[in-house]
Each structure stands twice: as C-alpha cells, then as structure tokens.
XYZ file of C-alpha atoms in Angstrom:
278
model
C -0.068 -0.159 0.038
C 2.702 2.386 0.744
C 4.015 2.290 -2.397
C 1.302 2.944 -4.310
C 1.372 6.235 -6.729
C -0.524 7.838 -7.383
C -2.976 6.501 -3.909
C -6.294 5.826 -4.412
C -8.326 8.980 -3.515
C -12.069 9.130 -2.265
C -12.743 12.215 -3.572
C -16.529 12.073 -2.308
C -16.314 11.549 0.863
C -14.852 14.471 3.090
C -11.435 13.396 4.506
C -10.220 14.638 7.957
C -6.913 15.586 6.631
C -7.739 17.427 4.007
C -10.907 19.528 5.587
C -7.625 20.354 7.944
C -5.726 21.192 5.187
C -8.845 23.647 3.884
C -9.312 25.322 7.541
C -5.716 26.422 7.293
C -5.816 28.195 3.798
C -4.302 24.855 1.758
C -4.933 23.374 -1.439
C -4.637 20.167 -0.853
C -8.566 19.574 -0.422
C -11.958 18.586 -2.938
C -15.619 20.403 -3.086
C -16.448 17.314 -0.837
C -13.889 18.621 1.736
C -14.753 22.296 1.473
C -18.788 21.184 1.651
C -17.861 19.656 5.118
C -16.279 22.267 6.537
C -18.702 24.920 5.132
C -21.803 22.748 7.500
C -19.477 22.510 10.033
C -18.663 26.258 10.202
C -22.671 27.119 10.176
C -23.006 25.230 13.519
C -19.170 26.581 14.722
C -18.457 29.896 13.845
C -15.191 30.346 15.123
C -14.170 26.576 13.056
C -11.355 28.399 11.341
C -9.572 30.009 13.869
C -9.908 26.324 15.913
C -7.705 24.946 13.277
C -5.655 27.507 13.165
C -5.145 27.678 16.771
C -4.331 24.377 17.659
C -1.867 24.597 14.643
C 0.104 27.690 16.682
C -0.416 25.483 19.593
C 1.859 22.847 18.023
C 4.437 25.550 17.238
C 5.122 25.866 20.151
C 4.682 23.133 21.967
C 7.526 22.075 19.740
C 9.512 24.761 20.800
C 9.385 24.119 24.189
C 10.311 20.784 24.227
C 13.142 21.400 22.295
C 13.878 23.595 25.087
C 14.107 20.864 27.116
C 16.573 18.818 25.029
C 13.869 16.451 23.205
C 15.318 16.042 20.341
C 12.924 12.834 18.970
C 9.552 13.336 17.463
C 6.642 10.865 16.687
C 4.209 12.620 15.149
C 1.499 10.156 14.902
C -1.598 11.401 12.696
C 0.614 14.035 11.235
C -2.209 15.163 8.325
C -1.421 16.767 5.131
C 2.035 18.679 5.103
C 0.994 22.491 5.641
C 2.921 25.415 7.068
C 5.435 25.024 10.138
C 5.166 21.206 10.085
C 6.920 19.704 13.076
C 9.912 19.131 11.357
C 10.439 22.438 10.365
C 9.929 24.125 14.380
C 12.310 21.164 15.633
C 14.892 21.468 12.917
C 14.962 25.172 13.667
C 15.223 25.243 17.347
C 17.937 21.998 16.710
C 19.208 21.539 13.474
C 19.535 17.657 14.406
C 16.171 17.011 15.048
C 14.250 13.983 13.970
C 10.721 13.339 12.683
C 9.483 10.455 11.875
C 5.621 11.152 10.865
C 2.717 8.473 11.124
C -0.284 8.396 8.791
C -3.210 6.258 7.756
C -4.349 8.003 4.465
C -2.194 7.024 1.187
C -2.047 10.759 0.018
C -0.392 12.000 3.263
C 2.400 9.558 2.230
C 2.636 10.614 -1.491
C 2.532 14.899 0.220
C 4.865 14.335 2.959
C 7.610 11.775 0.623
C 7.633 14.918 -1.994
C 7.795 17.615 0.121
C 10.698 16.063 2.659
C 12.801 14.989 -0.747
C 15.971 13.502 0.660
C 15.770 15.125 3.779
C 17.464 12.630 6.133
C 16.122 13.530 9.313
C 12.911 12.926 8.471
C 10.826 10.315 7.028
C 7.106 9.393 6.552
C 5.408 6.384 7.555
C 2.514 4.904 6.000
C 0.588 2.358 9.296
C -2.135 1.929 11.633
C -1.715 4.670 14.213
C -4.134 2.882 16.823
C -1.467 -0.086 17.252
C 1.913 1.274 18.484
C 4.105 -2.037 18.179
C 4.767 -1.958 13.882
C 4.702 1.470 14.716
C 8.193 1.078 16.968
C 9.733 -1.406 15.002
C 9.150 -0.146 12.001
C 12.802 -0.104 9.359
C 11.874 4.123 9.499
C 11.329 4.620 13.345
C 14.337 2.103 13.937
C 16.850 3.828 11.390
C 15.628 7.116 12.335
C 14.418 6.911 16.225
C 16.898 6.244 19.235
C 14.271 4.675 21.483
C 16.862 4.654 24.300
C 16.562 8.103 24.446
C 13.442 10.513 25.490
C 11.250 10.832 22.321
C 8.162 13.459 21.939
C 5.013 11.552 20.752
C 2.791 14.005 18.873
C -1.137 13.681 19.400
C -2.312 17.022 18.200
C -6.099 16.778 17.129
C -6.194 13.170 16.707
C -7.808 11.241 19.399
C -11.043 12.350 18.489
C -10.727 11.113 15.366
C -10.629 7.846 16.979
C -13.342 6.163 18.106
C -13.711 4.630 21.880
C -13.909 1.052 20.554
C -10.684 1.405 19.142
C -9.243 2.328 22.999
C -7.229 5.725 22.491
C -5.817 6.544 25.784
C -5.607 2.621 25.416
C -3.152 3.259 23.020
C -1.303 5.952 24.502
C -0.713 4.005 27.476
C 0.726 1.639 25.996
C 2.924 3.180 23.319
C 4.519 5.481 26.669
C 5.191 2.663 28.531
C 7.537 1.319 25.625
C 9.023 4.701 25.294
C 12.733 5.965 27.833
C 11.803 8.114 30.901
C 12.027 11.792 29.804
C 9.632 11.213 26.753
C 6.862 14.005 26.280
C 3.395 13.901 24.526
C 2.279 17.172 23.257
C -0.971 16.873 22.834
C -4.385 18.379 22.204
C -8.532 17.108 21.540
C -11.892 18.541 20.455
C -13.625 18.736 23.785
C -17.092 20.300 25.289
C -18.580 20.556 28.645
C -22.143 21.097 26.890
C -23.377 17.528 25.960
C -25.734 18.432 22.961
C -22.909 20.657 20.872
C -20.369 17.903 21.577
C -23.086 15.511 20.050
C -24.097 17.937 17.271
C -20.699 17.841 15.980
C -20.091 14.104 16.406
C -23.215 13.301 14.556
C -22.547 15.720 11.595
C -18.865 14.828 10.607
C -20.513 10.936 11.264
C -23.353 12.326 8.919
C -20.180 13.183 6.368
C -19.130 9.560 5.816
C -16.016 10.372 7.480
C -14.299 8.183 10.066
C -14.174 9.883 13.183
C -14.697 9.695 16.670
C -16.175 12.233 19.329
C -16.261 15.070 20.563
C -15.526 14.330 24.523
C -15.570 15.945 27.675
C -12.660 17.503 29.217
C -12.170 14.764 32.235
C -12.723 12.065 28.743
C -9.723 13.840 27.172
C -7.398 14.152 29.751
C -7.015 10.350 30.222
C -4.258 10.893 27.720
C -2.363 11.746 30.370
C -2.384 9.160 33.137
C 0.842 8.821 34.591
C 2.929 11.715 32.817
C 3.825 15.095 34.663
C 1.942 17.806 33.257
C 4.188 21.050 32.752
C 2.333 24.448 33.434
C 0.953 26.099 30.365
C 2.243 29.353 31.397
C 5.173 31.392 29.645
C 6.953 31.893 32.694
C 6.600 27.913 34.603
C 3.808 29.433 37.502
C 2.678 26.550 39.057
C -1.014 27.659 39.291
C -4.670 26.912 37.648
C -5.398 24.291 35.105
C -2.500 22.345 33.529
C -4.579 21.776 30.679
C -5.868 24.156 28.474
C -7.222 26.093 25.769
C -5.054 25.572 23.275
C -5.118 29.100 22.341
C -3.644 30.146 25.674
C -0.841 27.529 26.084
C 2.314 29.492 27.038
C 1.272 32.464 25.001
C 2.839 35.691 25.112
C -0.523 37.754 25.222
C -2.872 35.614 26.067
C -3.196 33.600 30.521
C -3.781 30.162 29.428
C -7.666 29.305 30.580
C -9.384 25.980 31.016
C -11.784 27.047 28.745
C -12.652 29.893 26.226
C -13.891 32.967 28.363
C -17.012 33.586 26.244
C -20.414 31.059 27.271
C -21.507 31.341 23.727
C -18.022 29.188 22.577
C -19.157 25.808 23.773
C -16.568 23.075 22.208
C -12.580 23.754 22.300
C -9.325 22.100 21.999
C -7.860 20.825 25.249
C -4.063 20.869 25.386
C -1.112 20.341 27.459
C 2.244 18.856 27.529
C 3.463 16.524 29.713
C 6.799 14.651 30.555
C 7.226 10.293 31.657
C 8.661 10.393 34.861
C-alpha cells in the first residue's frame, strides 16, 4: 500500500486531513471537504480560528519540548503537510532534531515524501496509528529514532478522530510504556462540557461518511495524561491554575492560560497540554 502512486483517493467522502488543510488555507482538498467545512462552520462560527489556534499551539509546544532537550519526535496522525510542520519547527530550534511522521492515509504519505525529498532527519510512515508496536519496530523508526533516549509523541488533534472501540487512551498508555523516561507528549483534543454541542459536531462529521471518533468531555480527554507529569501552561512556569487548557492559551505571550474559552457562547474548544514521562 505504501508504494502505490498515485494513491487511490475517495474524492466524494470528506477527509479530516483535507478538511484541516482547507481550514488552514491549503490547496490539497476537494469540493467535498470544502462543503463539509462550510456545514460545520454554520454551527461552529469559530471553526477556522479553531484550526489555526491548534496549529499555533503545535509550534509553541514543539519549541518548548526542544528547549527541554528532547530532539526526537514521533508525529502520529500527521495529516497533510502545511506551514510550520513539526520537523520545520523542531529543526529551527535544533538542526539535528529527527521527526517520524505516521499516518494511515496514502495521500498524506505521497505529499509528505514529495515535500521532504532527501531529508535524512525526517521520514513518513504509512501505518495504523492505533497499533504502536509495528510503528516502533518499523525500519523507518529503527533507522531514524533512538528509543533508548526520550522521544516526544505528537497527538495533536488525533484522538478525537478515533472511536471509543479503538481504545485511543489505551493506545497512548501502551505507547508511553515503551518509551524512555523523559519522553514527552504534545496533545490536543476537541472537547465540550455541553452534551448537545458535542453530539452535534460528532453526528455532523459522522454524517459525512467520514471515519471519526467523537467530541469528548474535558475529563475524558484528560485520560491521555495518566501517569505523566503535566508542565505549567504559563510562559514563566507559574504553578497555578489548570494544567490542561484551551490550546489557544497554552504558553501564549499575549493570553493567560484558561481551562476553556471565556465566552460562554463558545461551547467547543481544543483541550491541550504537554507532559513528560517521569
């Protein structure tokens, strides 16, 4: 499957990767993806800022993890390449940083390989992100990453794409057990404390025929950090308030960290945090 080119593409069913690309202003999307985003935006006016805030969080979080001395990244559910991808942010901070992107979508693999060319410190792997064993034992992972040293796992806007029967949080625990102490997690997940708002978004996306999971409560989404040590979301490392926050406020120079958007009209947000394995 990894060697198929061009990949077999379903142009009629919206793809989460292509929808995200459209929301970020990219060009690697189809009419079905654009229509799906427009339908979602009718009920979620802040949808575009949602995507862009999440992308900005990724950049700040990768810079922070690099500052803590971690120089290896395993980016699960990487999605289509866009601006300030993980390897670009990491390698600006540390030119020797290594990044393995993993996704199950062949079109993501094709675009990623075309973007990277002969980059010897970055690679793409086509694999089932729900099963970490084959990922960690793959030739790409063995050649690129040293699992005797800390690795940062990127779980940015990923787990809400996985249904409960895929045991997304069990996958995280299984993966982190295999990694060295000092390894990190960069994580964000669409959440809501309003049951109707959560159900509306979940049912709308599933109604497109798009494989997806669901909007979870903040408490459910926070399971990803079990057994890990969350870092302060404040730029100055203040030890107060919530450790999981709205991603748009995590270590942002102009916004204090808040657990959820302050406007009560905003019923969905992206819960985010960074944590390390003790």
